[in-house]
Short mmCIF file of C-alpha atoms in Angstrom, two decimals:
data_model
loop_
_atom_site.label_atom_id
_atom_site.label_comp_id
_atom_site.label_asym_id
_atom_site.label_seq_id
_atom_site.Cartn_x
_atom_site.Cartn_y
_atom_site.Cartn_z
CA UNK A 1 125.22 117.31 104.78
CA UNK A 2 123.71 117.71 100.82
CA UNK A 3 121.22 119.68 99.39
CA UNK A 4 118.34 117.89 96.42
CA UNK A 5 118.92 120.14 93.48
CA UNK A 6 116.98 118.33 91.19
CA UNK A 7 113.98 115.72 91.09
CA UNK A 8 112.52 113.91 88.08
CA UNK A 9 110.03 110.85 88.17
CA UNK A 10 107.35 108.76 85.97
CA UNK A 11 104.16 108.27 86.59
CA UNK A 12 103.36 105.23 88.72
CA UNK A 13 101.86 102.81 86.85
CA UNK A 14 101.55 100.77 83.87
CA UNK A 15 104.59 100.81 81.78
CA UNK A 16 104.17 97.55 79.54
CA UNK A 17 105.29 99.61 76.19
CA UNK A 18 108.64 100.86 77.48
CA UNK A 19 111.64 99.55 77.97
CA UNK A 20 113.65 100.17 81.40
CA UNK A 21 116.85 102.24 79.81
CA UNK A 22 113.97 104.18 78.54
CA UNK A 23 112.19 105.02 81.40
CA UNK A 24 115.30 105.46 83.23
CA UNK A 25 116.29 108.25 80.58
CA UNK A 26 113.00 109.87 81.16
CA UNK A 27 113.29 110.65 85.14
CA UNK A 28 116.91 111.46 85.01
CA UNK A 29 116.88 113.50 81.99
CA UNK A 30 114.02 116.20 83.69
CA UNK A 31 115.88 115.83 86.88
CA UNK A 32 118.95 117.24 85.86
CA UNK A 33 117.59 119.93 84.00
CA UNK A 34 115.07 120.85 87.07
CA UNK A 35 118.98 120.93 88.76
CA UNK A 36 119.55 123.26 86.21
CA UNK A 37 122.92 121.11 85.35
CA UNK A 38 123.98 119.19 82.68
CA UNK A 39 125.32 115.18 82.50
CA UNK A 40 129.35 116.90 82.67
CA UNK A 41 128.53 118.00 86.41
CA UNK A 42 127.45 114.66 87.53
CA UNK A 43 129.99 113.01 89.83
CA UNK A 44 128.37 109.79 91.11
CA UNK A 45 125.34 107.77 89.43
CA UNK A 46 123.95 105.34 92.24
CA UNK A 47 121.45 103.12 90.71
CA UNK A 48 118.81 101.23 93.24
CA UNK A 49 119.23 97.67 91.51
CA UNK A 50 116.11 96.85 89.27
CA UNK A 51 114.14 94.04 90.00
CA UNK A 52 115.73 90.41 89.48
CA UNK A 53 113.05 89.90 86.47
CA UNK A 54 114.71 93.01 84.65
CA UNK A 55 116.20 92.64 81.21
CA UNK A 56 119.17 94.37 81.31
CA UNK A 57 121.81 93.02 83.84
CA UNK A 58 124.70 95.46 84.97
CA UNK A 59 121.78 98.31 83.94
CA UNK A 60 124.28 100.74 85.56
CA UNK A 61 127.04 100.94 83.53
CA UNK A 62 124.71 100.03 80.62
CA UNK A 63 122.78 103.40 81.27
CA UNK A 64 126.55 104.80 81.72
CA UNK A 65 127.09 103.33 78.07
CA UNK A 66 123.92 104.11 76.90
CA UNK A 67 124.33 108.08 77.62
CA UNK A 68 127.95 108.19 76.67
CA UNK A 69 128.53 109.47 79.87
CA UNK A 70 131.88 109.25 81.85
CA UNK A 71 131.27 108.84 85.98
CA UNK A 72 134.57 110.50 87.67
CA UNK A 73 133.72 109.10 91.17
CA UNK A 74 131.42 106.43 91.63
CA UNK A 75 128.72 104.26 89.42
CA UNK A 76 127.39 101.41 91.44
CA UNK A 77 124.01 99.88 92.16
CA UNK A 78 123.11 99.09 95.75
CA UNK A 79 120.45 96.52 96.53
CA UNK A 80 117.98 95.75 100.43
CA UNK A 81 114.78 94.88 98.73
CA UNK A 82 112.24 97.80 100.24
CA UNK A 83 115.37 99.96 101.31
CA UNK A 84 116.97 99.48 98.36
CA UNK A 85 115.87 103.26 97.21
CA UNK A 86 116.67 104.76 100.36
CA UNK A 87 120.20 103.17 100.21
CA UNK A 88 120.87 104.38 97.15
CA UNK A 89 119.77 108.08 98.46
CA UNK A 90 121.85 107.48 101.72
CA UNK A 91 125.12 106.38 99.43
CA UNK A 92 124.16 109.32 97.03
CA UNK A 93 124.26 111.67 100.09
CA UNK A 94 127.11 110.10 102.03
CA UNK A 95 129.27 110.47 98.49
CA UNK A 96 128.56 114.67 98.50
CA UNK A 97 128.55 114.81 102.55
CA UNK A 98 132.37 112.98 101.74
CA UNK A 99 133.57 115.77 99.69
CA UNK A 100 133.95 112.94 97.52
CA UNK A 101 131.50 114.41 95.01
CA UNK A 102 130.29 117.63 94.29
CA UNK A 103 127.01 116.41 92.62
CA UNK A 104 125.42 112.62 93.04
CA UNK A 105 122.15 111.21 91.62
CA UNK A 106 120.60 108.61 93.36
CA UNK A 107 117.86 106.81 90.71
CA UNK A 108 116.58 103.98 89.76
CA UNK A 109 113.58 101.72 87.60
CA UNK A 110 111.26 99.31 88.75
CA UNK A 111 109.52 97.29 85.85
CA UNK A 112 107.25 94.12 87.56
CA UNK A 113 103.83 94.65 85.08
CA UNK A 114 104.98 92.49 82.66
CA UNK A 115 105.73 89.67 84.51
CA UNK A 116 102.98 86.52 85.41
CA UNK A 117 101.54 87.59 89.54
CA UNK A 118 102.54 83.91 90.53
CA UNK A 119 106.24 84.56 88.97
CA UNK A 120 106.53 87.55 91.01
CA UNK A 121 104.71 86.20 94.41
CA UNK A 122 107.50 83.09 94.09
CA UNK A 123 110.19 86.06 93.92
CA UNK A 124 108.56 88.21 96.65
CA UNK A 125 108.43 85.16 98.86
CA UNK A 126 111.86 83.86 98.43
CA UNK A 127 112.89 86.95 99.12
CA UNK A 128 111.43 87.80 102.67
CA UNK A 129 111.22 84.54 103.77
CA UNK A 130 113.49 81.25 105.00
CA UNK A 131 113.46 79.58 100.86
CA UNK A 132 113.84 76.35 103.62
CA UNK A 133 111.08 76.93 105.81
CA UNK A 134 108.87 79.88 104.79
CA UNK A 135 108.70 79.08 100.88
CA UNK A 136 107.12 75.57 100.81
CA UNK A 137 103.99 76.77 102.92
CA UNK A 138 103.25 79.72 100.59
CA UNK A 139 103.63 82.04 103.06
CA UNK A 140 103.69 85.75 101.54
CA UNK A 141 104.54 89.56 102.44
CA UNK A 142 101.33 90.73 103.58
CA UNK A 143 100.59 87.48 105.32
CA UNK A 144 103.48 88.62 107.63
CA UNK A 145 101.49 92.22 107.94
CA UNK A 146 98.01 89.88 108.72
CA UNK A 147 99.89 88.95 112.29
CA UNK A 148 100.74 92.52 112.75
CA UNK A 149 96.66 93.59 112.33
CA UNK A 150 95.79 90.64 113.66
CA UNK A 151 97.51 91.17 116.68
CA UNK A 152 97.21 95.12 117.03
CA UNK A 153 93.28 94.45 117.10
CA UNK A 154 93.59 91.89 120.25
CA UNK A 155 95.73 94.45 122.09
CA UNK A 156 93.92 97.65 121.46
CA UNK A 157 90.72 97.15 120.19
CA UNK A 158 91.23 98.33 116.72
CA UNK A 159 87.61 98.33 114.78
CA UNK A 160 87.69 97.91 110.92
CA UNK A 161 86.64 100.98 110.49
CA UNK A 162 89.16 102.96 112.05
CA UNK A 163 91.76 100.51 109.79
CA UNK A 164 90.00 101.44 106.76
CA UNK A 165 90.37 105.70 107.18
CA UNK A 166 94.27 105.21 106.31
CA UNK A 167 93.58 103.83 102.68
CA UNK A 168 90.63 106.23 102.53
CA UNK A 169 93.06 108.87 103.57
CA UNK A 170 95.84 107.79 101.13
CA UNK A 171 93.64 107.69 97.46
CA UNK A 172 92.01 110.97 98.95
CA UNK A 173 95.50 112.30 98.70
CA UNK A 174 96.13 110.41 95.53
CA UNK A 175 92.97 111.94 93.63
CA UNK A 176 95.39 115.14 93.47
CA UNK A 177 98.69 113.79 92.63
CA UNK A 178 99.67 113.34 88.98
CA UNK A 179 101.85 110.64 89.48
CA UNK A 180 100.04 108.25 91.31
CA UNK A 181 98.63 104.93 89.78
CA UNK A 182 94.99 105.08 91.58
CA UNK A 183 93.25 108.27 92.17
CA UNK A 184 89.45 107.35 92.58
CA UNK A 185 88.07 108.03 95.65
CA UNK A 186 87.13 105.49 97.98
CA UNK A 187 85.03 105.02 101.16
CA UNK A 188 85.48 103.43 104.20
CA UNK A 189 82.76 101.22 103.33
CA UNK A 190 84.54 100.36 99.93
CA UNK A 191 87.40 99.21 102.02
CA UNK A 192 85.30 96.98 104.34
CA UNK A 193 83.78 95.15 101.67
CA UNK A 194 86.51 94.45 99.30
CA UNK A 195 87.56 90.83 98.86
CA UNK A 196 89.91 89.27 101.53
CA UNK A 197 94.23 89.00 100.57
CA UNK A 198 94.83 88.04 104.09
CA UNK A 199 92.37 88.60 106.67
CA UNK A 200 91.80 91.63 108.04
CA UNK A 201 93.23 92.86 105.24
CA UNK A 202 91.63 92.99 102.09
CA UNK A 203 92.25 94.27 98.81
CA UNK A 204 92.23 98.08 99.63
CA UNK A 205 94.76 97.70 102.28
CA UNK A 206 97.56 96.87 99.97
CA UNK A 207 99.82 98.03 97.17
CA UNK A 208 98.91 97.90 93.69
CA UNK A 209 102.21 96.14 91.44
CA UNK A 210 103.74 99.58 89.87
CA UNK A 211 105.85 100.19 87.35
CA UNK A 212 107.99 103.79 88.25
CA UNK A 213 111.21 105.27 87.28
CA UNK A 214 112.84 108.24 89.62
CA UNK A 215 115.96 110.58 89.34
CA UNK A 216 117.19 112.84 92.70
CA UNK A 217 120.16 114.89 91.92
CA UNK A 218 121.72 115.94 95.61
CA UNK A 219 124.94 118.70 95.48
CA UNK A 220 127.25 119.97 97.72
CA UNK A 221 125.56 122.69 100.05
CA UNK A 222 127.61 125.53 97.86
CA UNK A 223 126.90 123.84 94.30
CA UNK A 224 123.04 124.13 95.55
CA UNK A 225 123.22 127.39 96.85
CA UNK A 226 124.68 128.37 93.84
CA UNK A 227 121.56 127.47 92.02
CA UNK A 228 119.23 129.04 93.57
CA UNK A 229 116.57 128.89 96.27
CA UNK A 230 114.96 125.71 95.13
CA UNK A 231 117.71 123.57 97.01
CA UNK A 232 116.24 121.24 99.61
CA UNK A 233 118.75 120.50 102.53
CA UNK A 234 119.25 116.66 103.93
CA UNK A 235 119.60 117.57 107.47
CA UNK A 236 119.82 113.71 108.78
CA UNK A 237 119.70 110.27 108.43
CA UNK A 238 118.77 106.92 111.09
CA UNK A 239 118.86 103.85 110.91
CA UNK A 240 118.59 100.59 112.75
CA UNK A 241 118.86 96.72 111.70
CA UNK A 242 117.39 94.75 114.54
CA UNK A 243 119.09 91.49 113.55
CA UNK A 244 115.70 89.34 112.30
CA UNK A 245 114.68 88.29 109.15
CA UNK A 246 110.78 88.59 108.90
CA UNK A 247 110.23 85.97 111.88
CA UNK A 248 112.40 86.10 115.20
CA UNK A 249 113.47 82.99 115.96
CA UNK A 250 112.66 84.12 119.51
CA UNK A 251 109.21 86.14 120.47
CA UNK A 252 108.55 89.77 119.79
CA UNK A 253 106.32 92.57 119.83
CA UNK A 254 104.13 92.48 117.19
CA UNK A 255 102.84 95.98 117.56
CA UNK A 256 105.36 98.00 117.18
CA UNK A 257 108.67 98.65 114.74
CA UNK A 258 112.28 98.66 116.98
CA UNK A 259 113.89 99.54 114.14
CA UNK A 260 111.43 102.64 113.04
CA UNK A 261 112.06 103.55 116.84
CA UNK A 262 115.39 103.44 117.09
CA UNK A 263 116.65 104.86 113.46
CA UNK A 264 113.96 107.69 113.80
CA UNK A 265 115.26 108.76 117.41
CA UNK A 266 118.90 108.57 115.72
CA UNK A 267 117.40 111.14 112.76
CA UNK A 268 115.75 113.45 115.19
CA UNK A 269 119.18 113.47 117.52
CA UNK A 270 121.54 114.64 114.89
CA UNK A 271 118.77 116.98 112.93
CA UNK A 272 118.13 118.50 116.64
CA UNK A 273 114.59 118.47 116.40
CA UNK A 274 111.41 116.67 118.36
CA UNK A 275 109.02 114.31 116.47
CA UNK A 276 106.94 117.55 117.08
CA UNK A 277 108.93 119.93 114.45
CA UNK A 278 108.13 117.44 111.58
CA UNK A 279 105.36 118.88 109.33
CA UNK A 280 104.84 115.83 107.56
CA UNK A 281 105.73 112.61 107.17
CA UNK A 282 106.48 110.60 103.60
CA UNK A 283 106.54 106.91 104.52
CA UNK A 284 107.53 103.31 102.96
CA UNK A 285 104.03 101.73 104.26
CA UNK A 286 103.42 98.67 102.26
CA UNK A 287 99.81 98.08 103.60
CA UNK A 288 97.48 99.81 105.96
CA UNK A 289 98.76 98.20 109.45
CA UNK A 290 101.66 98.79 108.67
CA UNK A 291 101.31 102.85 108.14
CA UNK A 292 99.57 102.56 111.21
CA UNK A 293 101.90 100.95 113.40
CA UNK A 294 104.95 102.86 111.74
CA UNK A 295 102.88 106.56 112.72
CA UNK A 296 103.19 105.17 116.34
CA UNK A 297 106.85 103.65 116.32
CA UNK A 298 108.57 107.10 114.81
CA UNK A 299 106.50 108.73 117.73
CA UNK A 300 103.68 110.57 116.20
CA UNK A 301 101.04 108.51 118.12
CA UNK A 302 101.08 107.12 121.50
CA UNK A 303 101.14 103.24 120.98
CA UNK A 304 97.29 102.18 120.53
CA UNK A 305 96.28 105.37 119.44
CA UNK A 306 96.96 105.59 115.76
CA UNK A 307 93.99 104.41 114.32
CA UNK A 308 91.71 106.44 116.34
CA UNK A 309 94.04 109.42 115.10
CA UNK A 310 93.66 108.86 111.33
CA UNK A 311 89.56 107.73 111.53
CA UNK A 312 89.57 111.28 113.26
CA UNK A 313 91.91 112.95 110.55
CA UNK A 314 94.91 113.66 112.07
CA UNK A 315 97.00 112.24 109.33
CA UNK A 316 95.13 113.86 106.43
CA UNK A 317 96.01 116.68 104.44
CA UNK A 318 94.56 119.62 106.73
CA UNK A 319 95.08 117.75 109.92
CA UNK A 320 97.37 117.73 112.74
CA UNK A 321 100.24 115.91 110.77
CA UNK A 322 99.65 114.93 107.05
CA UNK A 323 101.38 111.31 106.57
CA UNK A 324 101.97 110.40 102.54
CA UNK A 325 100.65 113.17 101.03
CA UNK A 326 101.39 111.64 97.65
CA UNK A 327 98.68 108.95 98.70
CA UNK A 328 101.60 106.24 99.64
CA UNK A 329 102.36 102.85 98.59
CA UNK A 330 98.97 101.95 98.16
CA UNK A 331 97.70 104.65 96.13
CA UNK A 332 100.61 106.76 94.92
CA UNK A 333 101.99 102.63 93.37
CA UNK A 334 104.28 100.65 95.16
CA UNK A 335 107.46 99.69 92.25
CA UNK A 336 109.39 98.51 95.81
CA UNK A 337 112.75 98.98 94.70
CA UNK A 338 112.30 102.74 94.11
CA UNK A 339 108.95 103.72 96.42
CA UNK A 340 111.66 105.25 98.69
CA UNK A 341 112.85 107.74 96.06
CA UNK A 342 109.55 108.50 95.27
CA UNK A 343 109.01 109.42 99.08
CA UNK A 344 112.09 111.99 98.36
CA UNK A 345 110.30 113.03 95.36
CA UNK A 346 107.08 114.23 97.46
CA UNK A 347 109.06 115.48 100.47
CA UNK A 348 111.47 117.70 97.89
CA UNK A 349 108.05 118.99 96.01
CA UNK A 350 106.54 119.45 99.54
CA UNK A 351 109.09 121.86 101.01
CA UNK A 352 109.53 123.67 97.61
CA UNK A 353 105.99 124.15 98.02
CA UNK A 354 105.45 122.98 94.57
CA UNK A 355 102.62 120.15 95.40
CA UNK A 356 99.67 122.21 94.27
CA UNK A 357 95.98 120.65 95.78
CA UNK A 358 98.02 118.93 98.05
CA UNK A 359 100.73 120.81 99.72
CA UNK A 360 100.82 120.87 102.97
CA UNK A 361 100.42 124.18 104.42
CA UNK A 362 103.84 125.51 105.55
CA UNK A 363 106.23 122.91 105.08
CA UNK A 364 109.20 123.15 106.35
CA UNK A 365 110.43 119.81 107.85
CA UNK A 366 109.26 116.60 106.67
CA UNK A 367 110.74 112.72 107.20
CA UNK A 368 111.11 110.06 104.51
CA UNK A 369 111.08 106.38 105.86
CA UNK A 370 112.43 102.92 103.78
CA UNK A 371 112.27 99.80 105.24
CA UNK A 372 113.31 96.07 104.59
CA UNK A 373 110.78 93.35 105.53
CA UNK A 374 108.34 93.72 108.38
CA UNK A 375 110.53 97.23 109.22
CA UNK A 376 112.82 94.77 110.58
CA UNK A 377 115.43 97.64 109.29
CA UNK A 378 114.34 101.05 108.94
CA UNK A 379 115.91 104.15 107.23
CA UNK A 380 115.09 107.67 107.91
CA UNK A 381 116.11 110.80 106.29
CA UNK A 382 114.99 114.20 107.55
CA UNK A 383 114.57 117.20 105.31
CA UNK A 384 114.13 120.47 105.34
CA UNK A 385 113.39 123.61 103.23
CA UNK A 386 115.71 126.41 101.81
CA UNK A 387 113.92 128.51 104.37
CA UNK A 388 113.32 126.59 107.14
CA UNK A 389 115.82 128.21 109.40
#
């Protein structure tokens, strides 16, 4: 399909003394030149849309303007709230898969820090909710992730405890990642005790706001090859849309993600593997059920068996399948509108074998997930190494 030449990124965080163009520069300038190209190759600039409290409106062709740099095929910005990332890696891909462009970057800047919490709670509920229905009750994201716990508990017996090892497991992997926004260690106990957000989950469960800027640079198979050996080859893509916004208007599982199932069958299909090739597994998992359920829906678990798997380490770094090495959304940061490209980032630094304390030991296949709502859509891309066969 297209190979990742080139990966550049900021760390996740606090960026309060920056401005967006800035930040932007920043993660595409070192991406290009870890591509070992300059702006003259670039083909196709797909920007994920920034969020709607940004500054700068049309910021693509601004940062077009702003680098005096001519675009021969496409610029564009693509927007799907927590898929908006991975859409703008799937358009980025589909443009050099075309033979419409030789070399695409998919990138994009998330600024939120500076703006008042209640200011961006009224945006993130009109956003995933009915602005009729929804809105007026105060009804917010991880409230709709509360039912999911809520509800996984009364069918399987989920303890607290066994909840609590996937945030554990997520700032463990955190403490040796560079990028991400909180890297103390934590306890399970530290996790229990933390103040309620929604019950059962409580303040460890969920994403810190994040600031983040990332650049991926994807070329043609014989532009990469051309390069070197430091290519990392796109070898699929799923996805699924199961036609509800947040709330079904009639009843559904609670416990499980259709749309994780179905778009991650669709990715293993056309990559030609088994859920059992993957080595790893970088995921958009806004909160700690939601990790858990997803680890069960893309088939790593047997349904009801996913906690018991990460209290017991399966999912850490060491253990049978590593999920978010980079500590995920709520460790690594969570700036929504690019978490997905981050989740490139990792996999690409993964299966160059270039994520020091916490590489995973012979990586050579590893999924990236984006999702929009309560993975009412999901997107999966499969990757795999220069090497991998």
């Amino acid at each position: 399909m297209a190979s990742v030449v080139g990966i550049g990124a900021l760390p996740v965080g606090k960026h309060l003394d920056r401005l967006e163009h800035e930040m932007m520069l920043a993660a595409l300038v070192e991406a290009v030149a870890d591509a070992g190209l300059a702006k003259k190759d670039i083909d196709a600039l797909i920007f994920s849309t920034p969020r709607p409290y940004a500054e700068q409106r049309y910021f693509g062709t601004f940062m077009a303007g702003y680098l005096e740099m001519a675009v021969g095929d496409i610029l564009m910005e693509v927007l799907g709230n927590g898929l908006t990332g991975s859409i703008a890696f799937d358009v980025a891909l589909e443009r050099v898969a075309s033979g419409k462009a030789k070399v695409a970057v998919a990138l994009g800047v998330n600024k939120e820090l500076h703006v008042p919490t209640g200011e961006h709670m009224t945006w993130s509920m009109r956003a995933v909710g009915d602005v009729d229905f929804h809105v007026p009750f105060g009804v917010t994201p991880i409230a709709w992730y509360a039912f999911n716990a809520v509800r996984y508990m009364h069918e399987y017996g989920l303890t607290r405890e066994q909840l609590a090892a996937i945030p554990v497991k997520n700032r463990y992997h955190a403490s040796m990642n560079p990028l991400a926004q909180l890297r103390k260690p934590i306890t399970v106990e530290d996790v229990v005790a933390a103040r309620d957000i929604v019950k059962p989950l409580g303040l460890l469960d969920v994403p810190p706001r994040s600031d983040g800027a990332v650049a991926i640079v994807l070329a043609a198979p014989e532009v990469a090859r051309s390069l070197g050996n430091r290519y990392v080859d796109v070898v699929s893509r799923g996805f699924h849309h199961e036609g509800v916004h947040q709330v079904s208007s009639r009843p559904r599982p609670l416990t499980e993600f259709e749309s994780a199932r179905i778009a991650s069958g669709k990715a293993y299909s056309e990559a030609g593997i088994a859920v059992s090739d993957l080595d790893f597994a970088e995921v958009y998992a806004p909160c700690s059920i939601v990790e858990l359920i997803l680890s069960e829906s893309i088939g790593l678990f047997a349904p009801g068996t996913g906690g018991e798997a990460a209290a017991a380490g399966a999912t850490t770094l060491g253990g049978e399948l590593p999920i978010s090495p980079s500590g995920g959304c709520g460790s690594r940061g969570h700036p929504p509108h690019v978490t997905p490209l981050y989740n490139v980032f990792e996999a690409v630094q993964q299966l160059r074998g270039e994520a020091g304390e916490r590489q995973v030991r012979d990586a050579g296949i590893g999924a990236v997930t984006g999702e929009l709502g309560d993975y009412n859509a999901t997107l999966m891309h499969i990757l795999a190494s220069a090497d991998a066969g």
